[in-house]
CSV table of C-alpha atoms in Angstrom, one decimal:
chain,number,residue,atom,x,y,z
A,1,MET,CA,85.3,77.6,91.2
A,2,ASN,CA,86.6,80.8,93.5
A,3,GLU,CA,88.4,83.8,91.8
A,4,PHE,CA,90.3,86.6,93.3
A,5,ILE,CA,92.0,89.8,92.5
A,6,VAL,CA,95.2,90.3,94.5
A,7,ALA,CA,96.1,94.0,95.0
A,8,GLY,CA,99.0,96.3,96.2
A,9,ILE,CA,102.0,98.3,95.7
A,10,GLY,CA,105.4,97.3,94.8
A,11,GLY,CA,107.2,95.4,97.4
A,12,GLN,CA,104.1,94.7,99.4
A,13,GLY,CA,104.1,91.2,98.8
A,14,VAL,CA,101.3,90.6,96.1
A,15,ILE,CA,103.0,88.1,94.1
A,16,THR,CA,103.8,86.1,96.8
A,17,CYS,CA,100.5,86.3,98.5
A,18,SER,CA,98.9,85.3,94.8
A,19,LYS,CA,101.8,82.2,94.7
A,20,LEU,CA,100.5,81.3,98.0
A,21,ILE,CA,96.8,80.6,97.2
A,22,LEU,CA,98.2,79.3,94.3
A,23,GLU,CA,100.3,76.7,95.9
A,24,THR,CA,97.8,76.2,98.4
A,25,ALA,CA,95.0,75.0,95.5
A,26,LEU,CA,97.2,72.9,93.5
A,27,ASP,CA,98.0,71.1,96.7
A,28,LYS,CA,94.7,70.3,97.4
A,29,GLY,CA,94.1,69.0,93.9
A,30,TYR,CA,92.4,72.0,92.2
A,31,GLU,CA,93.5,73.6,88.8
A,32,ALA,CA,95.2,76.8,89.6
A,33,ARG,CA,96.1,79.8,87.2
A,34,SER,CA,97.5,83.2,87.9
A,35,ALA,CA,98.8,86.1,85.9
A,36,GLU,CA,100.3,89.1,87.1
A,37,THR,CA,100.3,92.6,86.0
A,38,ILE,CA,103.2,94.2,87.5
A,39,GLY,CA,103.9,97.9,85.4
A,40,MET,CA,106.1,100.4,87.6
A,41,ALA,CA,105.7,98.1,90.7
A,42,GLN,CA,109.6,98.9,91.4
A,43,ARG,CA,109.2,102.2,91.7
A,44,GLY,CA,105.8,101.9,94.2
A,45,GLY,CA,103.4,101.2,91.2
A,46,SER,CA,100.7,99.1,91.3
A,47,VAL,CA,100.6,95.4,91.3
A,48,LEU,CA,97.6,93.1,90.0
A,49,SER,CA,97.5,89.4,90.5
A,50,HIS,CA,94.4,87.3,89.0
A,51,VAL,CA,94.2,84.1,90.9
A,52,ARG,CA,91.4,81.5,89.5
A,53,ILE,CA,91.1,78.3,91.4
A,54,GLY,CA,88.8,75.2,90.9
A,55,GLU,CA,87.9,72.9,87.9
A,56,LYS,CA,88.1,73.5,84.1
A,57,ILE,CA,90.0,76.5,84.3
A,58,TYR,CA,91.4,77.9,80.8
A,59,SER,CA,92.1,81.4,81.1
A,60,PRO,CA,94.3,83.0,84.3
A,61,PHE,CA,92.4,86.1,83.5
A,62,ILE,CA,89.2,86.8,85.1
A,63,PRO,CA,86.4,89.0,83.2
A,64,ILE,CA,85.0,91.9,85.1
A,65,GLY,CA,82.1,91.3,87.3
A,66,LYS,CA,83.1,87.6,88.0
A,67,VAL,CA,85.5,88.1,90.9
A,68,ASP,CA,84.4,87.1,94.8
A,69,GLU,CA,87.2,89.2,96.4
A,70,VAL,CA,89.5,91.9,95.8
A,71,ILE,CA,92.6,91.1,98.4
A,72,SER,CA,94.5,94.2,98.8
A,73,MET,CA,97.5,94.8,101.0
A,74,ASP,CA,96.5,99.0,100.0
A,75,SER,CA,93.3,100.2,100.5
A,76,LEU,CA,93.3,102.6,97.6
A,77,GLU,CA,94.4,99.5,95.5
A,78,ALA,CA,91.2,98.1,97.0
A,79,LEU,CA,88.8,100.2,95.7
A,80,ARG,CA,90.8,100.8,92.2
A,81,TYR,CA,89.7,97.3,91.4
A,82,GLN,CA,86.4,97.0,92.5
A,83,ASN,CA,84.8,96.8,88.7
A,84,TYR,CA,86.1,93.5,88.8
A,85,LEU,CA,84.1,92.4,91.9
A,86,LYS,CA,80.4,90.2,91.1
A,87,GLN,CA,77.8,91.6,92.5
A,88,TYR,CA,77.8,91.2,96.7
A,89,GLY,CA,81.7,90.1,96.3
A,90,PHE,CA,84.1,91.3,98.7
A,91,VAL,CA,86.7,93.6,99.2
A,92,GLU,CA,89.4,93.1,102.1
A,93,ALA,CA,92.1,95.6,102.9
A,94,PRO,CA,94.3,97.4,105.9
A,95,ASP,CA,93.1,100.6,107.0
A,96,ASP,CA,95.7,103.2,106.1
A,97,LEU,CA,94.8,106.5,107.8
A,98,MET,CA,96.9,108.0,105.3
A,99,SER,CA,94.5,107.1,102.4
A,100,ARG,CA,91.3,107.3,104.3
A,101,ALA,CA,90.9,111.1,103.1
A,102,ILE,CA,91.6,110.2,99.7
A,103,VAL,CA,89.3,106.6,99.7
A,104,SER,CA,86.4,108.5,101.4
A,105,LYS,CA,86.3,110.8,97.9
A,106,ILE,CA,86.2,107.2,95.6
A,107,PRO,CA,83.1,106.3,94.6
A,108,ILE,CA,82.0,102.8,95.8
A,109,ARG,CA,79.5,100.2,94.5
A,110,SER,CA,76.5,99.7,96.8
A,111,ASP,CA,76.5,96.2,95.7
A,112,ILE,CA,79.8,95.1,97.2
A,113,ASN,CA,81.3,94.4,100.9
A,114,ILE,CA,84.1,95.9,101.7
A,115,ARG,CA,86.1,95.4,105.1
A,116,TYR,CA,89.0,97.6,106.4
A,117,TYR,CA,91.1,96.4,109.4
A,118,ASP,CA,93.3,98.3,111.4
A,119,LEU,CA,96.6,96.7,111.0
A,120,GLY,CA,98.1,100.1,113.3
A,121,ASN,CA,99.3,98.1,116.2
A,122,LYS,CA,101.0,95.4,114.2
A,123,TRP,CA,103.0,97.3,112.4
A,124,GLU,CA,104.0,99.8,115.5
A,125,LYS,CA,105.0,96.3,117.6
A,126,LYS,CA,107.0,95.1,114.4
A,127,GLU,CA,108.2,98.9,113.0
A,128,THR,CA,107.4,97.7,109.6
A,129,LYS,CA,104.4,97.0,107.4
A,130,LYS,CA,105.7,93.9,106.4
A,131,ASN,CA,103.2,90.5,106.4
A,132,THR,CA,100.5,92.8,105.5
A,133,ASN,CA,99.9,90.2,102.6
A,134,ILE,CA,100.2,87.1,105.2
A,135,ILE,CA,97.7,88.9,107.5
A,136,MET,CA,95.1,89.3,104.6
A,137,LEU,CA,95.3,85.5,103.9
A,138,GLY,CA,94.5,84.8,107.6
A,139,ILE,CA,91.6,87.2,107.3
A,140,VAL,CA,90.2,86.0,103.9
A,141,PHE,CA,90.9,82.1,104.3
A,142,ALA,CA,89.7,82.4,108.0
A,143,GLY,CA,86.1,81.3,107.3
A,144,ASP,CA,84.6,78.7,105.0
A,145,ARG,CA,83.4,80.3,102.0
A,146,TYR,CA,86.4,79.4,99.9
A,147,ILE,CA,87.9,75.9,98.5
A,148,ILE,CA,90.8,76.7,100.5
A,149,SER,CA,91.1,77.4,103.9
A,150,SER,CA,93.3,79.2,106.3
A,151,LYS,CA,94.5,75.4,107.5
A,152,ASP,CA,95.6,75.1,104.0
A,153,ILE,CA,97.6,77.9,103.6
A,154,GLU,CA,99.4,77.3,107.1
A,155,LYS,CA,100.4,74.1,105.4
A,156,THR,CA,101.8,75.8,102.2
A,157,ILE,CA,103.3,78.3,104.5
A,158,VAL,CA,105.0,75.6,106.3
A,159,LYS,CA,106.0,73.7,103.4
A,160,ARG,CA,107.4,76.7,101.5
A,161,PHE,CA,109.2,78.5,104.3
A,162,THR,CA,112.1,77.9,107.1
A,163,GLY,CA,113.4,79.7,110.2
A,164,VAL,CA,112.4,83.5,111.2
A,165,ILE,CA,110.4,83.9,107.8
A,166,ARG,CA,108.4,80.8,108.7
A,167,SER,CA,107.3,81.9,112.4
A,168,ASP,CA,106.8,85.1,111.1
A,169,ALA,CA,104.7,84.2,108.3
A,170,LEU,CA,102.6,81.8,110.5
A,171,GLU,CA,102.2,84.6,113.2
A,172,ALA,CA,101.0,87.1,110.6
A,173,LEU,CA,98.5,84.3,109.2
A,174,HIS,CA,97.1,83.8,112.8
A,175,LEU,CA,96.7,87.4,113.4
A,176,GLY,CA,94.8,87.5,110.7
A,177,ILE,CA,92.4,84.4,111.4
A,178,GLU,CA,92.0,86.4,114.7
A,179,LEU,CA,90.9,89.3,113.1
A,180,ALA,CA,88.9,88.2,110.9
A,181,ARG,CA,86.8,86.4,113.8
A,182,GLY,CA,86.7,89.8,115.9
A,183,GLY,CA,89.5,88.7,118.1
A,184,ILE,CA,91.7,91.3,118.0
A,185,SER,CA,90.1,95.5,117.9
């Protein structure tokens, strides 16, 4: 079983990201469950989604200390949920220069792996932070750590989206894959 927390702030695509993971897992024949905590998301508040994929899943909620990876669209939100991670779990998030000073003051567990990715050039070219969620999916699922892969996510994007939304999502996914493999600095 693979267990993820997808985290961010309202409007960053947390729900879309978790639904893509869920749909991809279902398409591959796995059981999948998710549950969202949205709260004040409409006003820029925290959004959290539990995503479980595998076999014999009875509850969508993941207990503290059991998550494989926190997939975040925001560096501060990434650290907010580190207590959910199992030992040697992963946190993957964009490196946000605005938040760096605050992040440096947050205590970080010594038994987890944290990776920040500089998406500044991508954001500057597009003049928006749109598709950060899809970039993060490319990063997380680029390898073979989990029962679904970036190739599986790509099939779901092709199935689910059309036109410019599809092409932008595929571009973002491939950028994430390149970042994960160290191809873009």
